mmCIF file of C-alpha atoms in Angstrom:
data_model
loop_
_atom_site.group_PDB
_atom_site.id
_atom_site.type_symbol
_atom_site.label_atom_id
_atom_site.label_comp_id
_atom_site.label_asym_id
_atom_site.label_seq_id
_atom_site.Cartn_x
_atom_site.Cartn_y
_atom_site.Cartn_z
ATOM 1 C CA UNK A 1 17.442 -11.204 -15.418
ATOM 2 C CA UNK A 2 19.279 -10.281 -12.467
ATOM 3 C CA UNK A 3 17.852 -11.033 -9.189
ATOM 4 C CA UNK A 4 16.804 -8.358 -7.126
ATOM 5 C CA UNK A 5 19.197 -7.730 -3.979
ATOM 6 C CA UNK A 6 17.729 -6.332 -0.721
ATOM 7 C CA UNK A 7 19.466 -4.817 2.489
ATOM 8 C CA UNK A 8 18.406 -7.419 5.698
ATOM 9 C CA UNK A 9 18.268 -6.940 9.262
ATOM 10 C CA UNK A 10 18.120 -8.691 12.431
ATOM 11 C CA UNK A 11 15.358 -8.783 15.108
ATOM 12 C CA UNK A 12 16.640 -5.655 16.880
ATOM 13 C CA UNK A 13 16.921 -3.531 13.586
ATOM 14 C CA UNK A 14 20.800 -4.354 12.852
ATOM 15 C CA UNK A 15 22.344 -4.206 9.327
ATOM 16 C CA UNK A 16 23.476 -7.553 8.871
ATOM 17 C CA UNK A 17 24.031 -7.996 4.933
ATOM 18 C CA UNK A 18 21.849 -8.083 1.540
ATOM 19 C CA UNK A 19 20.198 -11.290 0.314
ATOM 20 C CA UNK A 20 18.213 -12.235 -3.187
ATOM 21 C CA UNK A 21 14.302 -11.488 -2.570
ATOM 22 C CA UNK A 22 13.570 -15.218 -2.892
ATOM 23 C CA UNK A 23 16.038 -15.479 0.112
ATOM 24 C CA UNK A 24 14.655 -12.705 1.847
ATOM 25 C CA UNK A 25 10.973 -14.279 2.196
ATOM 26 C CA UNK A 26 12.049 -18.075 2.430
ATOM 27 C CA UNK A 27 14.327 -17.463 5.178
ATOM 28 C CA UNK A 28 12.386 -14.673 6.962
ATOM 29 C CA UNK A 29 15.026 -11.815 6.974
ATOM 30 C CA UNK A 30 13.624 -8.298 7.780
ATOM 31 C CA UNK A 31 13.795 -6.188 4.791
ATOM 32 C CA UNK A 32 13.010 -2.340 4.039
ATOM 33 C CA UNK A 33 9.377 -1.902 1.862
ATOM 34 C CA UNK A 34 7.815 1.479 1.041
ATOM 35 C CA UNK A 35 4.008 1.980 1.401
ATOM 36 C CA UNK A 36 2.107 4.729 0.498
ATOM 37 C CA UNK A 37 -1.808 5.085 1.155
ATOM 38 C CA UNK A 38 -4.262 7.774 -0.999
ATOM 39 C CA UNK A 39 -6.104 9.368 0.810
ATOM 40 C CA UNK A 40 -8.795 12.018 -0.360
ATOM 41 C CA UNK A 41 -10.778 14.760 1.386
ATOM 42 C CA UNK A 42 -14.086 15.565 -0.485
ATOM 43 C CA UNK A 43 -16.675 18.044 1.608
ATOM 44 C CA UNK A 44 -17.592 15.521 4.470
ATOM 45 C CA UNK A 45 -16.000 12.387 3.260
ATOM 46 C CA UNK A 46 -12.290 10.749 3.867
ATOM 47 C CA UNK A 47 -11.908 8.227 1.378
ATOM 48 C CA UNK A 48 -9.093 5.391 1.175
ATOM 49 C CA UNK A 49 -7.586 3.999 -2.162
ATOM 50 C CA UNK A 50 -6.873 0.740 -2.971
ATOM 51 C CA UNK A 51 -4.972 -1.076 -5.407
ATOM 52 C CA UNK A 52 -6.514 -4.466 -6.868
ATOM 53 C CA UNK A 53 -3.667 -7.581 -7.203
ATOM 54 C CA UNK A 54 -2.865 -8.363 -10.551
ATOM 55 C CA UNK A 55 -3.841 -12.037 -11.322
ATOM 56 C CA UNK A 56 -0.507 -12.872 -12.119
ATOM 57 C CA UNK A 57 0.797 -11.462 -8.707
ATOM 58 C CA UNK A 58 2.936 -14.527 -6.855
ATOM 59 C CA UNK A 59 1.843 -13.097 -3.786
ATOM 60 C CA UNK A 60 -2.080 -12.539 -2.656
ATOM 61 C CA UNK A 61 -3.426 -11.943 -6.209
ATOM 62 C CA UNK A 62 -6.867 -10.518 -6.681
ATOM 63 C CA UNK A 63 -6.841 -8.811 -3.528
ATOM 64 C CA UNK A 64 -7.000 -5.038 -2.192
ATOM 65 C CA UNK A 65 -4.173 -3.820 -1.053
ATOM 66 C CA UNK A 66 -1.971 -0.768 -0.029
ATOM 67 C CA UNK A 67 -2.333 1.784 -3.212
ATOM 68 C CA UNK A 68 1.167 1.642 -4.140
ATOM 69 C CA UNK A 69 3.472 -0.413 -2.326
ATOM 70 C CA UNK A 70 6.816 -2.332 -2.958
ATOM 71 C CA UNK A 71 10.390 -3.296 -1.786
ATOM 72 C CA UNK A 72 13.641 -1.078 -1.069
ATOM 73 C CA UNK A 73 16.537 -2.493 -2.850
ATOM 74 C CA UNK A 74 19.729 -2.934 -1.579
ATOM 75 C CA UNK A 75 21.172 0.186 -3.417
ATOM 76 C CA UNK A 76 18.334 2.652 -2.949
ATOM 77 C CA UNK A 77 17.118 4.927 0.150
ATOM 78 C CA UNK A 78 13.943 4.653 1.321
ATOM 79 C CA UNK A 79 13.411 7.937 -0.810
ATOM 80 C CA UNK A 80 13.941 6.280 -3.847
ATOM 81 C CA UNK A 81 10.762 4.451 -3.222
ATOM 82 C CA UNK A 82 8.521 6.414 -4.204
ATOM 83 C CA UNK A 83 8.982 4.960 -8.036
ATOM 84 C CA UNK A 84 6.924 2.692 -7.043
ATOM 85 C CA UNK A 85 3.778 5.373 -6.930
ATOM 86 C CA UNK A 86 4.555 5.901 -10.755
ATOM 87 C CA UNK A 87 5.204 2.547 -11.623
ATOM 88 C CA UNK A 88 2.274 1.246 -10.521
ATOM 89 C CA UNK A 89 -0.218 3.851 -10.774
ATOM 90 C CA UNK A 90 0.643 6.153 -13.200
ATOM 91 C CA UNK A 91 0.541 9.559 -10.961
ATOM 92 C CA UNK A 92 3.415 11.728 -10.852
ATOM 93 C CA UNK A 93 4.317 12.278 -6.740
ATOM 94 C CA UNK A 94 7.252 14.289 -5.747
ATOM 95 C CA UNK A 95 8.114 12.858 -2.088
ATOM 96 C CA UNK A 96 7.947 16.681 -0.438
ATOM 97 C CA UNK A 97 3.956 16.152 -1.512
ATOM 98 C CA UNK A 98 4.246 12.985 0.778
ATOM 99 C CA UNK A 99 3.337 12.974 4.588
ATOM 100 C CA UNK A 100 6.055 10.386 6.579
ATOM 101 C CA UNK A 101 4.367 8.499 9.211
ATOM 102 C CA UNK A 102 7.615 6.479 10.324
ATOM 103 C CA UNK A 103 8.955 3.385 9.987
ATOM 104 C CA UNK A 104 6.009 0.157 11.052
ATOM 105 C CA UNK A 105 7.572 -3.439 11.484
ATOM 106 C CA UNK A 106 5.400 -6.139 10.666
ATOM 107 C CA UNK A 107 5.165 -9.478 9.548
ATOM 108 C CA UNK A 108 3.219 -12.258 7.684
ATOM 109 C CA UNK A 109 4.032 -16.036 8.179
ATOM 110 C CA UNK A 110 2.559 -18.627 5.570
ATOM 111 C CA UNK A 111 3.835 -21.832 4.413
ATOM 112 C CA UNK A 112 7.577 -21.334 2.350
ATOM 113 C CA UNK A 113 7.291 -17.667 2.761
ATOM 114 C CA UNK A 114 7.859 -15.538 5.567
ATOM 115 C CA UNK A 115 7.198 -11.686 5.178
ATOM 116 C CA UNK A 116 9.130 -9.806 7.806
ATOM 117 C CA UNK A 117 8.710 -6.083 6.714
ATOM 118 C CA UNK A 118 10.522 -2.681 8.604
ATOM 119 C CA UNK A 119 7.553 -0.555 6.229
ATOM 120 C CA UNK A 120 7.921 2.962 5.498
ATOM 121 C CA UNK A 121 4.738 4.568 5.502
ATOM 122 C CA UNK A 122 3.612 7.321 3.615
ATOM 123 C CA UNK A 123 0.497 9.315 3.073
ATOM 124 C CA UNK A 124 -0.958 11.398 0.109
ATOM 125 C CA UNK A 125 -3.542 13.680 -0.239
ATOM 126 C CA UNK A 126 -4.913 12.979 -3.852
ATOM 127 C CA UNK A 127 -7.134 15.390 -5.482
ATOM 128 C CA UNK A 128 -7.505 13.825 -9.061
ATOM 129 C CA UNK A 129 -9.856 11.483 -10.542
ATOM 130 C CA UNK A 130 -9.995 7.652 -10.853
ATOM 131 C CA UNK A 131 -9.356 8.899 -14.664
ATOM 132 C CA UNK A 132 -6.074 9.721 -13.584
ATOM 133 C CA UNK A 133 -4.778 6.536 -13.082
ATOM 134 C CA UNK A 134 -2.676 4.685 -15.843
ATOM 135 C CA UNK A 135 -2.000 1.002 -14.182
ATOM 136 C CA UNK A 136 1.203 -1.352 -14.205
ATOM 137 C CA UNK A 137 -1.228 -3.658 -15.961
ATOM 138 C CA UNK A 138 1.259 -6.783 -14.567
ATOM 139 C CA UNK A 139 1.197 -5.360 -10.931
ATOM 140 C CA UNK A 140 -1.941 -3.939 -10.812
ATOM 141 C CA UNK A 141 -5.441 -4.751 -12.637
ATOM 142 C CA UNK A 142 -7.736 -1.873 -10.733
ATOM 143 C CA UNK A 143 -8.082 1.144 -8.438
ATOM 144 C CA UNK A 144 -10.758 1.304 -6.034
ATOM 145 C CA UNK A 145 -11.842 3.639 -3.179
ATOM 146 C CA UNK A 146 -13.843 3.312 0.056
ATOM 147 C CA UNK A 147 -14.699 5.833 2.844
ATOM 148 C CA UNK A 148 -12.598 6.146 5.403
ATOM 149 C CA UNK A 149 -15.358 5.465 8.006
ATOM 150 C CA UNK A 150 -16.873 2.476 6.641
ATOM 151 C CA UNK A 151 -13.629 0.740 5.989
ATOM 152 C CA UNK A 152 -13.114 1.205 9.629
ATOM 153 C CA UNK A 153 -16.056 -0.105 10.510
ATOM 154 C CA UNK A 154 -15.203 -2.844 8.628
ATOM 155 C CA UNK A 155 -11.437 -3.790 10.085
ATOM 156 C CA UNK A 156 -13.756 -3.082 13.810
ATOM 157 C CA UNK A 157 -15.870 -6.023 12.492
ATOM 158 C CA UNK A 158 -18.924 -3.856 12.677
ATOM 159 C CA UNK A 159 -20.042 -4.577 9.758
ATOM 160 C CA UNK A 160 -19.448 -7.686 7.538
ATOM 161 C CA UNK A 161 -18.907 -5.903 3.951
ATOM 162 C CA UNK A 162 -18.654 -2.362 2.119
ATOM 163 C CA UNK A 163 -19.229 -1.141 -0.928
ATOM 164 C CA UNK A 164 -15.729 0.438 -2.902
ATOM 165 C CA UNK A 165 -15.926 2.035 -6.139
ATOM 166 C CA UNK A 166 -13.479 1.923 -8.825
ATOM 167 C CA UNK A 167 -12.162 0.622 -12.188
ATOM 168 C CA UNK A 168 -10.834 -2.835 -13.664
ATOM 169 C CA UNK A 169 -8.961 -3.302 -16.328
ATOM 170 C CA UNK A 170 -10.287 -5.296 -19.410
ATOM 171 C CA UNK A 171 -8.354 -7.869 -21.378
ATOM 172 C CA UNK A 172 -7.505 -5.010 -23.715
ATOM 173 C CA UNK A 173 -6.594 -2.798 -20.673
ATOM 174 C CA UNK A 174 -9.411 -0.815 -20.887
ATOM 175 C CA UNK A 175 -10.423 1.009 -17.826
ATOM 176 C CA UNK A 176 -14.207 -0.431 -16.991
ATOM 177 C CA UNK A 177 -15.917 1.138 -13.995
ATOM 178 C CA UNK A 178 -16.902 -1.183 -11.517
ATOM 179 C CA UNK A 179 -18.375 -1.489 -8.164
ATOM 180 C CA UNK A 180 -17.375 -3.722 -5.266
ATOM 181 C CA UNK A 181 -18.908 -5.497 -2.447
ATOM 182 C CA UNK A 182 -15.833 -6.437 -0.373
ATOM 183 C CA UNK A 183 -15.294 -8.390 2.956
ATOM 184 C CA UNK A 184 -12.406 -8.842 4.969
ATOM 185 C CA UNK A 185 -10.772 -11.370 3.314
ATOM 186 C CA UNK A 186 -10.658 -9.631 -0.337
ATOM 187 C CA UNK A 187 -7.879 -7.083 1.247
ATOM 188 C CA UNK A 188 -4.614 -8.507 1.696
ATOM 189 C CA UNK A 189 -3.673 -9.848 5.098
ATOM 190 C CA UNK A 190 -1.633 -7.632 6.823
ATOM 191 C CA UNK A 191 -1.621 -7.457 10.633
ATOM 192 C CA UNK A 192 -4.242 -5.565 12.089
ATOM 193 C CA UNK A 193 -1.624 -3.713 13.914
ATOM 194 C CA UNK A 194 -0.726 -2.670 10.827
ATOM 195 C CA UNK A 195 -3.914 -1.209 9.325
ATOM 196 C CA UNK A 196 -4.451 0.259 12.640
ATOM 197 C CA UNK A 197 -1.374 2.261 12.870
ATOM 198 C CA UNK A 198 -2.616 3.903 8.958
ATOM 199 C CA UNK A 199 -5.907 4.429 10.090
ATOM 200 C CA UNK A 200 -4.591 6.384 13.447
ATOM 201 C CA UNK A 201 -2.578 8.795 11.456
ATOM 202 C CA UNK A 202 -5.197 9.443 8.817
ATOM 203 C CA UNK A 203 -7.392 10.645 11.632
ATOM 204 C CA UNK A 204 -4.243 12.602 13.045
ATOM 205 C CA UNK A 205 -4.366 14.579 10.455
ATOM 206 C CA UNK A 206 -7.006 17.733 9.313
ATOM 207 C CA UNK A 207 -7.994 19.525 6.232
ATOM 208 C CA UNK A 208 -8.062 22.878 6.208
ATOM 209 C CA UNK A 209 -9.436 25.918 4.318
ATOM 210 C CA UNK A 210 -6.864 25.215 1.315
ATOM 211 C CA UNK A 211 -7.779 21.201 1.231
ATOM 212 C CA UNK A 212 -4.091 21.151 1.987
ATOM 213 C CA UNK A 213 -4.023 18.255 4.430
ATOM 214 C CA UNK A 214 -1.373 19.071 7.461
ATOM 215 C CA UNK A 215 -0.381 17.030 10.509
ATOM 216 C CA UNK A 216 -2.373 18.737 13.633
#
């Protein structure tokens, strides 16, 4: 199978080539990635979806992590990321539906793999069901959802776990409800810069009559 090829830049945002993914992470090059965060607006409550880690995930598996999330290739435009909301969850988003937040550099430094990331953030207003969802089984092995306020609370470290509800997928890919007590270290590592800047623009943004949601 042919290796996938991604753009790379330097530390001051410069084109500088395309490398081999593997190459990418070993040798720390920045790289483009597309992320785009659920959000959904019911009465009173902002909730936050999440995306459980396949099991056979090379990187963080098991964990909660950005709802649907993955790399730019070389050929593509940061557009043409948004296959990876239908790849990996099933839902059909057209990327007018999509709110831009910009473009958030960070980076993740472990032993033989070095994730420097120039993200594209996104967020949606979904007003399905946890029904909806039809999983990348390989990529992803459950949806789950927490409110907004008590997953804050929780990246503030005022409190020490929170309750997410959800689904898992069975051995025979059957959906299974399921409820979670999660702590900080059951959601993927990313900076806290980073979940801070997602958590800013959620609350820069309002619901109005419509449950349209609409940058103030």
């Amino acid at each position: 199978m042919e290796k996938e090829t991604l753009n790379i830049f330097d530390n001051e945002g410069n084109h500088i080539g395309t490398a081999p993914r593997d190459e990418v992470h070993l040798k720390g090059y920045w790289h483009e990635t597309f992320h785009c965060w659920f959000i959904k607006q019911e009465k009173e409550t902002c909730s936050l979806y999440f995306q459980l880690r396949s099991t056979d995930k090379k990187d963080y598996p098991n964990l909660l992590d950005i709802t649907a999330a993955g790399h730019i290739l070389s050929y593509e435009s940061f557009e043409d990321g948004i296959r990876e909301v239908r790849e990996e969850t099933g839902i059909e988003v057209c990327y007018d539906q999509l709110i831009p937040v910009g473009i958030v550099p960070y980076e993740v430094i472990k032993k033989d793999f070095i994730d420097r990331e120039l993200a594209h953030l996104f967020l949606y207003e979904f007003t399905g069901t946890l029904d909806d969802f039809s999983l990348q089984a390989e990529e992803v092995s459950g949806i789950f959802k927490a409110e907004l306020r008590q997953f804050e609370a929780l990246r503030a470290n005022e409190v020490e776990a929170i309750e997410l509800e959800g689904f898992i997928l069975n051995e025979g890919e059957k959906k299974e409800s399921h409820n979670l007590q999660a702590v900080k270290s059951d959601f993927v590592p990313h900076e806290e810069a980073y979940y801070q800047k997602v958590l800013q623009h959620i609350q820069e943004i309002k619901v109005n009559g419509t449950s349209r949601i609409e940058r103030i």
